[in-house]
Amino acid sequence: MDFYQRDRSISTANLPWSGTLGPNEIAPHEAAEIDGPIPASEIHRLALASLESAEATNQCASTWLQLGGFIEDIYLHGITGAARLLGAWWLSDRIAFSDVTVGSARLHRLLYDFSPVFLANCEPQQEATVLLWPEPGSQHTMGVFMLSEFFRRAGWHTLLEHPDHSLDPLRTIATNWIDLVALSVGSDRQFEGLRTLVANIRQTSPNSNIRILAGGPMALTHAQALRDLGVDWVGTDARTTVMQATREWKAAVN
């Protein structure tokens, strides 16, 4: 049965959660925010499962996969959409911040659980290297990890800095040939130091053609402001970001 055209015979009653820990219905504006190949009702189901248990979260997403859902869609639209729903519910005071934290952690865990499936058909290893740099002190690194999975799948050497790493990531840039630095920008508080950081990256790197990408929550709402700070481009989608990065890297080395 095609996942995207199947009927709704699999209901919450068939899965191991009560469905009472979050909103029973998804608001129209929330459905518009998560529009994509996976129905909003299914993403709502995953968000509810993430509030219930890790088992329910895994089984919900595994059911999509078993019914023919594409792993990229599950990453980009299912897991990401469920995380956005949790955030929307918190902003509208329908769940507590602690619920968002626990639910997001369970959704993040799905990326680790599904990683062998996602990386099963990797591209041949390339000589391109990307350094992914989360917002310092951030507790929300799901998007950065997801982007790293897409880079690995495309054959890139992937270096992932920890947000609380005791070493200056600029040392990594100074001592390694890095083709691309991907900066996660989680709030406008980072803007003040970002221009200086971009300049320091270019000055520190032995690669005079190093490219700098800005992504994260601010890429969706303040894309032009990020461009004005000196990054080469702003990425809002892991799949298209990696495609563009690969295309530019190949053009630079050929």
Short mmCIF file of C-alpha atoms in Angstrom, two decimals:
data_model
loop_
_atom_site.label_atom_id
_atom_site.label_comp_id
_atom_site.label_asym_id
_atom_site.label_seq_id
_atom_site.Cartn_x
_atom_site.Cartn_y
_atom_site.Cartn_z
CA MET A 1 0.00 0.00 0.00
CA ASP A 2 1.39 3.42 -0.92
CA PHE A 3 2.10 5.34 2.26
CA TYR A 4 1.01 8.74 0.97
CA GLN A 5 -2.26 7.47 -0.52
CA ARG A 6 -3.19 4.89 2.10
CA ASP A 7 -6.36 5.11 4.12
CA ARG A 8 -6.36 6.00 7.79
CA SER A 9 -6.96 2.43 8.97
CA ILE A 10 -4.02 2.71 11.35
CA SER A 11 -5.39 4.82 14.18
CA THR A 12 -3.99 5.88 17.52
CA ALA A 13 -5.74 2.88 19.04
CA ASN A 14 -3.35 0.59 17.17
CA LEU A 15 -0.24 2.21 18.61
CA PRO A 16 1.13 2.13 22.17
CA TRP A 17 0.20 5.58 23.47
CA SER A 18 -2.90 7.16 24.92
CA GLY A 19 -2.89 10.27 22.74
CA THR A 20 -3.99 12.40 25.71
CA LEU A 21 -0.76 14.26 26.45
CA GLY A 22 -1.10 16.82 23.66
CA PRO A 23 -3.77 18.62 21.63
CA ASN A 24 -6.33 16.23 20.16
CA GLU A 25 -6.52 18.19 16.92
CA ILE A 26 -4.07 20.11 14.81
CA ALA A 27 -4.95 23.74 14.11
CA PRO A 28 -5.25 24.86 10.46
CA HIS A 29 -2.31 27.26 10.73
CA GLU A 30 -0.19 24.48 12.26
CA ALA A 31 -1.08 22.15 9.39
CA ALA A 32 0.01 24.85 6.92
CA GLU A 33 3.37 25.17 8.71
CA ILE A 34 4.14 21.47 8.20
CA ASP A 35 2.74 21.09 4.69
CA GLY A 36 4.57 18.36 2.78
CA PRO A 37 4.37 14.79 1.47
CA ILE A 38 3.47 13.32 4.86
CA PRO A 39 -0.11 14.16 5.91
CA ALA A 40 -0.42 16.61 8.78
CA SER A 41 -2.53 14.08 10.68
CA GLU A 42 0.39 11.62 10.62
CA ILE A 43 2.84 14.26 11.86
CA HIS A 44 0.39 15.16 14.61
CA ARG A 45 0.40 11.49 15.53
CA LEU A 46 4.20 11.42 15.80
CA ALA A 47 4.21 14.56 17.94
CA LEU A 48 1.72 12.97 20.34
CA ALA A 49 3.79 9.78 20.42
CA SER A 50 6.91 11.77 21.36
CA LEU A 51 5.07 13.05 24.43
CA GLU A 52 4.11 9.51 25.44
CA SER A 53 7.26 7.36 25.25
CA ALA A 54 10.36 6.52 23.23
CA GLU A 55 8.73 3.22 22.24
CA ALA A 56 5.64 4.94 20.84
CA THR A 57 7.79 7.47 18.98
CA ASN A 58 9.89 4.77 17.33
CA GLN A 59 6.90 2.59 16.45
CA CYS A 60 5.02 5.47 14.83
CA ALA A 61 7.90 6.39 12.54
CA SER A 62 8.77 2.74 11.91
CA THR A 63 5.20 2.17 10.75
CA TRP A 64 5.64 4.91 8.14
CA LEU A 65 8.78 3.19 6.89
CA GLN A 66 7.13 -0.23 6.77
CA LEU A 67 4.22 1.18 4.77
CA GLY A 68 6.53 2.61 2.13
CA GLY A 69 7.41 6.06 3.42
CA PHE A 70 10.70 7.44 2.07
CA ILE A 71 13.40 7.80 4.72
CA GLU A 72 14.28 11.33 3.50
CA ASP A 73 10.65 12.40 3.87
CA ILE A 74 10.54 10.94 7.36
CA TYR A 75 13.63 12.97 8.29
CA LEU A 76 12.75 16.24 6.57
CA HIS A 77 8.99 16.34 6.99
CA GLY A 78 8.01 13.80 9.64
CA ILE A 79 10.55 14.31 12.40
CA THR A 80 11.12 18.00 11.63
CA GLY A 81 7.39 18.64 11.39
CA ALA A 82 6.69 16.93 14.70
CA ALA A 83 9.40 19.03 16.37
CA ARG A 84 7.81 22.19 14.98
CA LEU A 85 4.43 21.11 16.30
CA LEU A 86 5.87 20.66 19.79
CA GLY A 87 7.28 24.18 19.61
CA ALA A 88 3.96 25.59 18.43
CA TRP A 89 2.09 23.84 21.22
CA TRP A 90 4.48 25.26 23.80
CA LEU A 91 4.19 28.80 22.41
CA SER A 92 0.41 28.52 22.64
CA ASP A 93 0.62 27.19 26.24
CA ARG A 94 -0.84 23.80 25.39
CA ILE A 95 2.15 21.87 26.70
CA ALA A 96 4.95 22.70 29.13
CA PHE A 97 8.54 23.44 28.20
CA SER A 98 9.57 20.21 29.91
CA ASP A 99 7.26 18.35 27.52
CA VAL A 100 8.98 19.99 24.54
CA THR A 101 12.38 19.02 25.91
CA VAL A 102 11.44 15.37 26.42
CA GLY A 103 9.54 15.08 23.14
CA SER A 104 12.34 16.71 21.16
CA ALA A 105 14.88 14.35 22.72
CA ARG A 106 12.79 11.36 21.63
CA LEU A 107 12.51 12.74 18.10
CA HIS A 108 16.27 13.32 18.07
CA ARG A 109 16.74 9.72 19.14
CA LEU A 110 14.88 8.62 16.01
CA LEU A 111 17.71 10.05 13.91
CA TYR A 112 20.16 7.75 15.68
CA ASP A 113 17.80 4.78 15.46
CA PHE A 114 17.18 5.27 11.73
CA SER A 115 20.75 6.27 10.84
CA PRO A 116 21.72 2.80 9.49
CA VAL A 117 18.72 2.89 7.16
CA PHE A 118 19.39 6.46 6.09
CA LEU A 119 23.08 5.80 5.38
CA ALA A 120 22.53 2.45 3.66
CA ASN A 121 22.92 3.97 0.19
CA CYS A 122 25.73 6.47 0.64
CA GLU A 123 27.49 8.11 -2.26
CA PRO A 124 31.17 7.18 -2.78
CA GLN A 125 33.49 8.96 -0.35
CA GLN A 126 34.59 12.35 -1.63
CA GLU A 127 37.52 14.55 -0.66
CA ALA A 128 35.17 17.28 0.55
CA THR A 129 35.08 18.12 4.27
CA VAL A 130 32.41 20.02 6.18
CA LEU A 131 32.61 21.33 9.74
CA LEU A 132 29.21 21.69 11.42
CA TRP A 133 29.24 24.27 14.20
CA PRO A 134 26.21 24.36 16.55
CA GLU A 135 25.26 27.42 18.54
CA PRO A 136 27.47 27.48 21.68
CA GLY A 137 25.60 26.13 24.69
CA SER A 138 22.64 24.97 22.62
CA GLN A 139 20.61 22.03 23.88
CA HIS A 140 18.77 21.68 20.57
CA THR A 141 21.15 20.11 18.07
CA MET A 142 18.71 17.88 16.18
CA GLY A 143 18.87 20.01 13.02
CA VAL A 144 22.67 20.01 13.02
CA PHE A 145 22.81 16.24 13.44
CA MET A 146 20.25 15.78 10.66
CA LEU A 147 22.34 17.96 8.34
CA SER A 148 25.42 15.90 9.20
CA GLU A 149 23.53 12.76 8.16
CA PHE A 150 22.75 14.25 4.75
CA PHE A 151 26.40 15.25 4.27
CA ARG A 152 27.58 11.75 5.22
CA ARG A 153 25.08 10.24 2.83
CA ALA A 154 26.46 12.45 0.05
CA GLY A 155 29.99 11.19 0.72
CA TRP A 156 31.40 14.17 2.62
CA HIS A 157 33.91 13.89 5.44
CA THR A 158 31.89 15.33 8.31
CA LEU A 159 33.24 16.99 11.44
CA LEU A 160 30.64 17.83 14.08
CA GLU A 161 31.60 20.18 16.89
CA HIS A 162 29.94 19.76 20.26
CA PRO A 163 28.14 22.95 21.39
CA ASP A 164 30.06 22.87 24.71
CA HIS A 165 33.39 21.77 23.26
CA SER A 166 36.27 22.98 25.41
CA LEU A 167 38.50 23.59 22.38
CA ASP A 168 38.11 26.55 20.06
CA PRO A 169 36.64 25.27 16.77
CA LEU A 170 38.87 27.79 15.00
CA ARG A 171 41.77 25.49 15.90
CA THR A 172 40.06 22.72 13.97
CA ILE A 173 39.73 25.05 11.00
CA ALA A 174 43.36 26.15 11.27
CA THR A 175 44.75 22.61 11.36
CA ASN A 176 42.47 20.91 8.82
CA TRP A 177 41.53 21.48 5.21
CA ILE A 178 37.87 22.42 5.53
CA ASP A 179 35.81 23.08 2.41
CA LEU A 180 32.65 24.27 4.13
CA VAL A 181 31.72 25.53 7.59
CA ALA A 182 28.02 25.24 8.46
CA LEU A 183 27.01 27.56 11.29
CA SER A 184 23.77 26.94 13.19
CA VAL A 185 22.20 30.24 14.22
CA GLY A 186 19.52 29.78 16.84
CA SER A 187 18.78 33.35 17.90
CA ASP A 188 19.39 36.95 16.86
CA ARG A 189 21.65 37.30 19.90
CA GLN A 190 24.33 35.62 17.80
CA PHE A 191 24.23 38.27 15.09
CA GLU A 192 26.53 40.67 16.92
CA GLY A 193 29.45 38.28 16.93
CA LEU A 194 28.70 36.43 13.71
CA ARG A 195 30.31 38.95 11.35
CA THR A 196 33.56 38.75 13.32
CA LEU A 197 33.34 34.96 13.44
CA VAL A 198 32.91 34.73 9.67
CA ALA A 199 35.95 36.97 9.16
CA ASN A 200 38.00 34.91 11.63
CA ILE A 201 37.08 31.68 9.86
CA ARG A 202 38.28 33.04 6.52
CA GLN A 203 41.46 34.43 8.07
CA THR A 204 42.24 31.24 10.00
CA SER A 205 41.59 28.64 7.31
CA PRO A 206 44.43 27.47 5.05
CA ASN A 207 41.75 27.11 2.36
CA SER A 208 41.42 30.52 0.72
CA ASN A 209 38.21 29.35 -0.97
CA ILE A 210 36.46 28.13 2.19
CA ARG A 211 32.69 28.49 2.02
CA ILE A 212 30.50 29.48 4.97
CA LEU A 213 26.87 28.48 5.33
CA ALA A 214 24.37 29.74 7.90
CA GLY A 215 21.42 27.60 8.90
CA GLY A 216 19.22 26.89 11.89
CA PRO A 217 16.05 28.61 13.12
CA MET A 218 17.20 32.10 12.10
CA ALA A 219 17.68 30.96 8.51
CA LEU A 220 13.92 30.55 8.23
CA THR A 221 13.05 33.99 9.59
CA HIS A 222 16.10 36.25 9.06
CA ALA A 223 17.76 34.95 5.90
CA GLN A 224 18.73 38.36 4.49
CA ALA A 225 20.14 39.52 7.82
CA LEU A 226 22.40 36.46 7.82
CA ARG A 227 23.57 37.15 4.27
CA ASP A 228 24.43 40.70 5.30
CA LEU A 229 26.80 39.29 7.94
CA GLY A 230 29.06 37.82 5.27
CA VAL A 231 28.08 34.17 4.89
CA ASP A 232 28.14 32.72 1.38
CA TRP A 233 24.60 31.40 1.52
CA VAL A 234 21.74 30.53 3.83
CA GLY A 235 20.41 26.97 4.00
CA THR A 236 16.87 26.14 5.08
CA ASP A 237 16.59 22.51 3.95
CA ALA A 238 19.15 19.76 4.55
CA ARG A 239 18.64 18.05 1.20
CA THR A 240 18.96 21.16 -0.99
CA THR A 241 21.77 22.55 1.17
CA VAL A 242 23.91 19.44 0.64
CA MET A 243 23.10 19.40 -3.08
CA GLN A 244 24.24 23.02 -3.43
CA ALA A 245 27.35 22.44 -1.33
CA THR A 246 28.34 19.42 -3.42
CA ARG A 247 27.72 21.28 -6.66
CA GLU A 248 29.86 24.24 -5.57
CA TRP A 249 32.64 22.00 -4.26
CA LYS A 250 32.82 20.07 -7.53
CA ALA A 251 32.92 23.31 -9.51
CA ALA A 252 35.78 24.59 -7.34
CA VAL A 253 37.98 21.50 -7.70
CA ASN A 254 37.40 20.92 -11.42
#
